[in-house]
Structures are given as structure tokens and as C-alpha cells.
Tab-separated table of C-alpha atoms in Angstrom:
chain	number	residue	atom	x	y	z
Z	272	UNK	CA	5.128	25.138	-102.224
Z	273	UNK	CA	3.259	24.883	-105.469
Z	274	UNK	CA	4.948	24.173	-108.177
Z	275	UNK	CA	5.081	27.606	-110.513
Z	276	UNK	CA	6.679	25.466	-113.453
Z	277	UNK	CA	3.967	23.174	-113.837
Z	278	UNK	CA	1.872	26.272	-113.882
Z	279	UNK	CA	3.412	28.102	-116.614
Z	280	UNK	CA	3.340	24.803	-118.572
Z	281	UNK	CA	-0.223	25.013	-117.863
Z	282	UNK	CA	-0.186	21.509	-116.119
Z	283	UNK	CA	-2.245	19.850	-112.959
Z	284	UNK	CA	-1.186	22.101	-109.754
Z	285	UNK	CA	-0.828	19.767	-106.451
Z	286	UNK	CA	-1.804	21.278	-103.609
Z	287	UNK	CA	-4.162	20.571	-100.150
Z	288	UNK	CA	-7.194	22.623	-99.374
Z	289	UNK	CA	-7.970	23.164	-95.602
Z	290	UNK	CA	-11.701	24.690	-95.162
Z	291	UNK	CA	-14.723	25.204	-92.833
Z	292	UNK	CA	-12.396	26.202	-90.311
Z	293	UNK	CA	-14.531	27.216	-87.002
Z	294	UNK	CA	-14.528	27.245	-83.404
Z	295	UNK	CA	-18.091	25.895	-81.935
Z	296	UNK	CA	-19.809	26.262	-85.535
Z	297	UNK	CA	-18.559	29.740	-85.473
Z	298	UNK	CA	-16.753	30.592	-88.781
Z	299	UNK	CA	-13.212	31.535	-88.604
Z	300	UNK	CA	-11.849	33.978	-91.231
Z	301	UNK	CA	-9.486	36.259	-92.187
Z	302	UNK	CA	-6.598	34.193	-92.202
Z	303	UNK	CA	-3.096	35.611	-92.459
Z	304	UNK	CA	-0.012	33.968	-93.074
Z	305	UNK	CA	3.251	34.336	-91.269
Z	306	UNK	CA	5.931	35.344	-93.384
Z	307	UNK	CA	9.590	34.536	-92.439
Z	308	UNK	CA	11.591	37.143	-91.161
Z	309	UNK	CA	15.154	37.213	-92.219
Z	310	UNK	CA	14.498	34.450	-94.942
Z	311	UNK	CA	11.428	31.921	-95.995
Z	312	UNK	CA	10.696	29.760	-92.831
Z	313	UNK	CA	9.702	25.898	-92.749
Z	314	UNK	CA	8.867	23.675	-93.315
Z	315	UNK	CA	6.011	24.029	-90.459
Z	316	UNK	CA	3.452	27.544	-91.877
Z	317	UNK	CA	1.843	29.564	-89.100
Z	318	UNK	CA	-1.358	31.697	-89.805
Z	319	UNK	CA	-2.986	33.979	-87.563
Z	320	UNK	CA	-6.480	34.812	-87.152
Z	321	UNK	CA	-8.817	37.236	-84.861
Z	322	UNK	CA	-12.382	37.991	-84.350
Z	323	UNK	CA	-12.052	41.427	-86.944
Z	324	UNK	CA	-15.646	42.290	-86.437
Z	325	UNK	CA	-16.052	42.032	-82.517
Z	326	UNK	CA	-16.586	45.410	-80.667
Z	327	UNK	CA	-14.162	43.972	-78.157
Z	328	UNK	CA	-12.385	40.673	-77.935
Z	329	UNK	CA	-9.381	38.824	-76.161
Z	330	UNK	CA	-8.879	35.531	-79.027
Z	331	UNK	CA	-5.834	34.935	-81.014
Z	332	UNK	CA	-6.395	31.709	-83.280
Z	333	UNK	CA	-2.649	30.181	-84.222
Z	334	UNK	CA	-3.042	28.112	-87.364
Z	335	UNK	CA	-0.316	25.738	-88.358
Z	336	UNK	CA	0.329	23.612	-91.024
Z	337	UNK	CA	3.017	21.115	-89.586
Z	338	UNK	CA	5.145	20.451	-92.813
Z	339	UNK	CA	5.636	20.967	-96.206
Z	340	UNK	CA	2.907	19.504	-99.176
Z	341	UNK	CA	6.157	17.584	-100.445
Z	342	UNK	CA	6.664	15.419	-97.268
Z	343	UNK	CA	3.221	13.963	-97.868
Z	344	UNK	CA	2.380	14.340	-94.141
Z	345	UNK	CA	1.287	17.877	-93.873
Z	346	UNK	CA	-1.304	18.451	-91.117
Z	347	UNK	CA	-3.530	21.638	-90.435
Z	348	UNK	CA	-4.030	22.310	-86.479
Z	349	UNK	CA	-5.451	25.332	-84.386
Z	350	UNK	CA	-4.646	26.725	-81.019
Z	351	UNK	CA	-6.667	28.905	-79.270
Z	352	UNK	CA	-4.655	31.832	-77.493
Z	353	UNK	CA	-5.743	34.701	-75.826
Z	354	UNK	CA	-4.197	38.361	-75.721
Z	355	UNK	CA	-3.383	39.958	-72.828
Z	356	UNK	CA	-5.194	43.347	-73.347
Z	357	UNK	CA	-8.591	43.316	-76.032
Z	358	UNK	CA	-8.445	44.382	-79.812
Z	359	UNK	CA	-11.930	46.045	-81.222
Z	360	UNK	CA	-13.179	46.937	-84.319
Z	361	UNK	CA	-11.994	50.340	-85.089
Z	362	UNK	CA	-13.386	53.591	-86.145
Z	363	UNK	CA	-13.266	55.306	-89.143
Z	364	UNK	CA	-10.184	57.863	-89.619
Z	365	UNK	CA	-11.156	61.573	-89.897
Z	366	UNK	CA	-9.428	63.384	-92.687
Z	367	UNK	CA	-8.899	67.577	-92.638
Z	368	UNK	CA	-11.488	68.054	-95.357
Z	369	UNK	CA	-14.301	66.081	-92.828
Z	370	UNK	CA	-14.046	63.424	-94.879
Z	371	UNK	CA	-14.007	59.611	-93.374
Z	372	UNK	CA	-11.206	57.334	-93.974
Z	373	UNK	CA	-12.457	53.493	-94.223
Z	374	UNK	CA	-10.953	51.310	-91.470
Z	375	UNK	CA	-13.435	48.195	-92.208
Z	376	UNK	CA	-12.014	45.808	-89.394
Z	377	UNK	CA	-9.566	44.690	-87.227
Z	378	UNK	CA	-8.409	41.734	-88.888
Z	379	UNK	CA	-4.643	40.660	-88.641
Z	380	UNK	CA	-2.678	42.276	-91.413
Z	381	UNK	CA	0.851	41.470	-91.333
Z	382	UNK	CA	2.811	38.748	-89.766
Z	383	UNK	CA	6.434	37.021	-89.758
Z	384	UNK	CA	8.371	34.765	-87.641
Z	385	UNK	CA	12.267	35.285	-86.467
Z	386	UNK	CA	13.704	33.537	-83.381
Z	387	UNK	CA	11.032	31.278	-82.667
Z	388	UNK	CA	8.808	34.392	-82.126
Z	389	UNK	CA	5.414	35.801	-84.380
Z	390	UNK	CA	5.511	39.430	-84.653
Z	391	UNK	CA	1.732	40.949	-86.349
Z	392	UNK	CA	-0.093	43.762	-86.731
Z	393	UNK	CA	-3.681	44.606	-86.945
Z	394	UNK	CA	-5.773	47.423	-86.967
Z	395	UNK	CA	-7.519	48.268	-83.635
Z	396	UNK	CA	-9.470	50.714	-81.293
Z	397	UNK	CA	-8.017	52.839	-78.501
Z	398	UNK	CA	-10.714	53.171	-76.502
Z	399	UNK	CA	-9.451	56.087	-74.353
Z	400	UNK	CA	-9.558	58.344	-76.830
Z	401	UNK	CA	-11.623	56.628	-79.718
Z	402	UNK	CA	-9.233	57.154	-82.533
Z	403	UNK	CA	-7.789	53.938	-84.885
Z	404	UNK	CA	-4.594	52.860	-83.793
Z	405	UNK	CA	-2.378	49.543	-84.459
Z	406	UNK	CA	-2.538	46.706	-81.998
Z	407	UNK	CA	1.324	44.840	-82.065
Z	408	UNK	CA	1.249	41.589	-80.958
Z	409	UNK	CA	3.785	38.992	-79.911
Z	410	UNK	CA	3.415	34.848	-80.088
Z	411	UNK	CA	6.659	33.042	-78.083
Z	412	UNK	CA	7.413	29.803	-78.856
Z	413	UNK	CA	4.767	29.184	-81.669
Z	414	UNK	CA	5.189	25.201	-82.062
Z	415	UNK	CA	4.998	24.592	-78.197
Z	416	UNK	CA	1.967	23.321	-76.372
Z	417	UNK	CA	1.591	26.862	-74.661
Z	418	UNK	CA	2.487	29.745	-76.714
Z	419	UNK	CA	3.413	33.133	-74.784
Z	420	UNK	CA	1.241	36.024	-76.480
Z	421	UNK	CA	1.981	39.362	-75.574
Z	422	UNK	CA	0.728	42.855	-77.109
Z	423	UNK	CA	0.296	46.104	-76.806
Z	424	UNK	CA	-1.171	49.494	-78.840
Z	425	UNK	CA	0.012	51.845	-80.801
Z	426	UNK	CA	-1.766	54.442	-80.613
Z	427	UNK	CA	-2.871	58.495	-80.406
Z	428	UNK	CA	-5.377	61.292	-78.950
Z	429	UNK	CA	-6.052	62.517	-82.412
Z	430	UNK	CA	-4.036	60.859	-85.145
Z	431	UNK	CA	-5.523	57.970	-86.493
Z	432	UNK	CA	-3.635	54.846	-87.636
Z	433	UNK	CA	-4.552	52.332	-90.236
Z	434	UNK	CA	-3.269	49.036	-92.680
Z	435	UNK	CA	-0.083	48.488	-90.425
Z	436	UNK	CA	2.527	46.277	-92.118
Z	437	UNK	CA	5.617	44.554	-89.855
Z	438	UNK	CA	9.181	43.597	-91.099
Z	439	UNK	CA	11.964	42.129	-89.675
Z	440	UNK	CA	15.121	44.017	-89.110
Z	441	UNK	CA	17.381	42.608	-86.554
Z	442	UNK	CA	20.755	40.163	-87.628
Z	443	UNK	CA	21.132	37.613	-85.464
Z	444	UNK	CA	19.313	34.400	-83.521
Z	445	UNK	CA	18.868	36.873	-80.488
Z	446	UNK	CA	18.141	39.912	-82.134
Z	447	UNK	CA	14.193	40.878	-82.885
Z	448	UNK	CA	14.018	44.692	-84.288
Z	449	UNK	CA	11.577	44.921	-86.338
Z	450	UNK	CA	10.145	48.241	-88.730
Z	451	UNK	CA	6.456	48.914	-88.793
Z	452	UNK	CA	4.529	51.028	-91.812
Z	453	UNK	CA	0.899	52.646	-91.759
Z	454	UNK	CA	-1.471	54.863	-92.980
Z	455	UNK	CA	-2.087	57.683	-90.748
Z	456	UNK	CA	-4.849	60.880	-90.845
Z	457	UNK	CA	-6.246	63.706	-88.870
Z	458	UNK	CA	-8.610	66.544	-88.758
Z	459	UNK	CA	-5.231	68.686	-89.249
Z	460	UNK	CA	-3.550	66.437	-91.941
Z	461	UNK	CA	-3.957	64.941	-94.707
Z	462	UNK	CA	-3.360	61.060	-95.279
Z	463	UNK	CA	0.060	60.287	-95.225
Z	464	UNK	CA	2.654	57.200	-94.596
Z	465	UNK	CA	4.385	56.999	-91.468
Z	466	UNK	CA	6.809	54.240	-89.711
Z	467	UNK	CA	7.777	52.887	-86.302
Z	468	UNK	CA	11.098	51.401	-85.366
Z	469	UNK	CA	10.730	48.643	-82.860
Z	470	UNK	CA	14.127	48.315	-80.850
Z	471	UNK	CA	15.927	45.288	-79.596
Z	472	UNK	CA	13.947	45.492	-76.005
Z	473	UNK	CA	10.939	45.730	-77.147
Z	474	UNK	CA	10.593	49.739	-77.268
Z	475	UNK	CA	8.640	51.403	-79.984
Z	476	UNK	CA	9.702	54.605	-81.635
Z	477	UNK	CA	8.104	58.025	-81.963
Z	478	UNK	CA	6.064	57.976	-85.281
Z	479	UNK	CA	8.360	58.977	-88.318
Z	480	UNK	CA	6.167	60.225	-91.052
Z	481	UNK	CA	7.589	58.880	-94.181
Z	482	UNK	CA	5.166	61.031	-96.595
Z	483	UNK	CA	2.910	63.646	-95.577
Z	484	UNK	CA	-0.466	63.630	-97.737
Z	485	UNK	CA	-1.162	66.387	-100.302
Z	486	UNK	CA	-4.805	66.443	-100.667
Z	487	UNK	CA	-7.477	64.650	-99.087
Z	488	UNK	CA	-8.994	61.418	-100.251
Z	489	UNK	CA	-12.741	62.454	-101.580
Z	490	UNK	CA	-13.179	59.596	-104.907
Z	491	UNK	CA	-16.810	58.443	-103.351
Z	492	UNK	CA	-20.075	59.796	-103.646
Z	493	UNK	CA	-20.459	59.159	-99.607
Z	494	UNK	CA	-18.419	60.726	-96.456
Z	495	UNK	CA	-16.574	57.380	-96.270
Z	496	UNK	CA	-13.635	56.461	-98.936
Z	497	UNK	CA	-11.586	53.802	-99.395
Z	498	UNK	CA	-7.896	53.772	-97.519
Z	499	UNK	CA	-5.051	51.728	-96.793
């Protein structure tokens, strides 16, 4: 919505500035924005945010901007949702060579928005088994007073998962397939890409490695390095 011309000319930019966004004097960050799916959305903007750090936790803040910085009316809202099964803060991913893979958080990474529905991604804990997985989430009916939020997790015994991405792939105002990207790692493989397919219904694919790794990462004086 900013004006890029003015910007190359090197002119004023125009542009709002929401901040000190919180919930009970609590700090909300990490904001991501929702991207749209088949083709830029608006004029309304949707953002998602979680609690990244929390060991465990259930909220899903909706951020919306309700119209475009042209119209002269835009106004910044939250909604407070909550997920139907937890996200946590994940663990780190452990490579073949016993190196650690950095997972940092389980902030909301990717997001966009096709037939009235928010698809996102985040990284997250599975708890059974204590390995990094993705957590894929679902908000119906954004702009309503009660959005729908679904989810569930992607997730294995002893691969571990990290820095999903979501895009849409369906065609059509009922169609909602959708392709997912990661990092993934484990003590028998080096870091590699892989990919989900998300069907039609809802179904998620086996994972489809898309590059396997050829070394391990080891750039840092420490056990930990830097991924994603």
C-alpha cells in the first residue's frame, strides 16, 4: 500500500504505524501477515500471532487491519482465538554428525487467505515423541464475530521438522489445496528440503523430500547452528 514511486523519488512515504500491541500488559509479537492465496487480497489485512516462547499454549491472536491506508478509514483490531490442540516451543533438530539444528521458537511463519479461510504454519513440539514438527492451522471465516480455528501436527518419531512455509494451490472458490515446504533433519540424515501436499479434504501427504542434505551444518563454534 505504500507508495514505491514516491520512494524511488526519494519523497515523504504515507503510511500508519500500529504499536504496543498487548493483551493484559503482556506484549504481543511476532506478527505475521497473511498473504493472499491465488492473488493479493483486500482491502481488509489479516496478521497472525502466537505465544512463540510458551512451553505449551492454546492462543491464536487474529490481527486485522479493516481497509486499505487509501480509504482514509483503516482500523487495526484483535481477536483472541484459541486452537483446538496446544503448540509449544520446540526442540532443537539433531543432525547425523551430533550436531544441533536451531529451532528458536514457535512463532507463526507463513500464512495466506483463499475462500474466506487462513491457512499458517508454525514450528511446534510433538510431545509424544519430543522431536520438532509443524503445527498447520486453519482460521474459517476470518472477518466474522467468531472465527472457526482448526489445526493439527505434522509431525515424526525421529525426523525433525523446521521453518515450514504454506502456498496455495487449488483453482476455484471451493477448492483449498494447498503445498507446504520445510527443513527437515535426523540422527541418520543430513538437513535437507522436503514438501507436503495438502489435498482438497483436508488430507496431508506423505513427506516428499525435495533435496536430501550433503553434509552437515557445523559453521559455529557451539553444538547449536543456525537453520531454516
Amino acid at each position: 500500500q505504500i507508495d514505491k514511486a514516491k520512494g524511488y523519488a526519494g519523497d515523504s512515504l504515507e503510511y500508519n504505524f500500529w504499536h504496543n500491541i498487548d493483551l493484559n500488559g503482556k506484549p504481543i509479537w511476532s506478527v505475521c501477515p497473511v498473504q493472499g492465496g491465488a492473488a493479493p487480497s483486500g482491502p481488509e489485512t489479516y496478521f497472525l500471532s502466537v505465544r512463540p516462547g510458551d512451553l505449551s499454549n492454546d492462543t491464536l491472536f487474529l490481527h486485522t487491519i479493516s481497509n486499505s491506508y487509501q480509504s482514509g478509514n483503516a482500523q487495526f483490531s484483535s481477536k483472541v482465538l484459541k486452537t483446538p490442540i496446544a503448540y509449544g516451543l520446540p526442540p532443537n533438530a539433531l543432525q547425523k554428525d551430533g550436531q544441533y539444528l536451531a529451532t528458536n521458537d514457535a512463532r507463526v511463519l507463513s500464512a495466506m487467505i483463499e475462500n474466506n479461510r487462513i491457512q499458517y504454519v508454525q514450528n511446534c513440539i510433538d510431545t509424544q515423541y519430543y522431536t520438532a514438527g509443524i503445527y498447520l492451522g486453519d482460521v474459517e471465516n476470518p472477518s466474522s464475530a467468531s472465527p472457526t480455528v482448526t489445526g493439527r501436527l505434522i509431525s515424526f518419531d525421529t525426523i525433525d521438522l523446521g521453518y515450514p512455509s504454506i502456498a496455495y494451490l487449488g483453482n476455484n472458490q471451493f477448492d483449498n489445496r494447498s503445498a507446504i515446504t520445510c527443513s527437515f533433519s535426523s540422527p541418520d540424515t543430513f538437513p535437507g528440503t522436503a514438501a507436503f501436499y495438502r489435498a482438497a479434504d483436508g488430507n496431508v501427504s506423505e513427506m516428499l523430500i525435495v533435496k536430501k542434505g550433503e553434509a552437515p551444518e557445523n559453521v559455529l563454534a557451539d553444538t547449536i547452528e543456525r537453520w531454516g
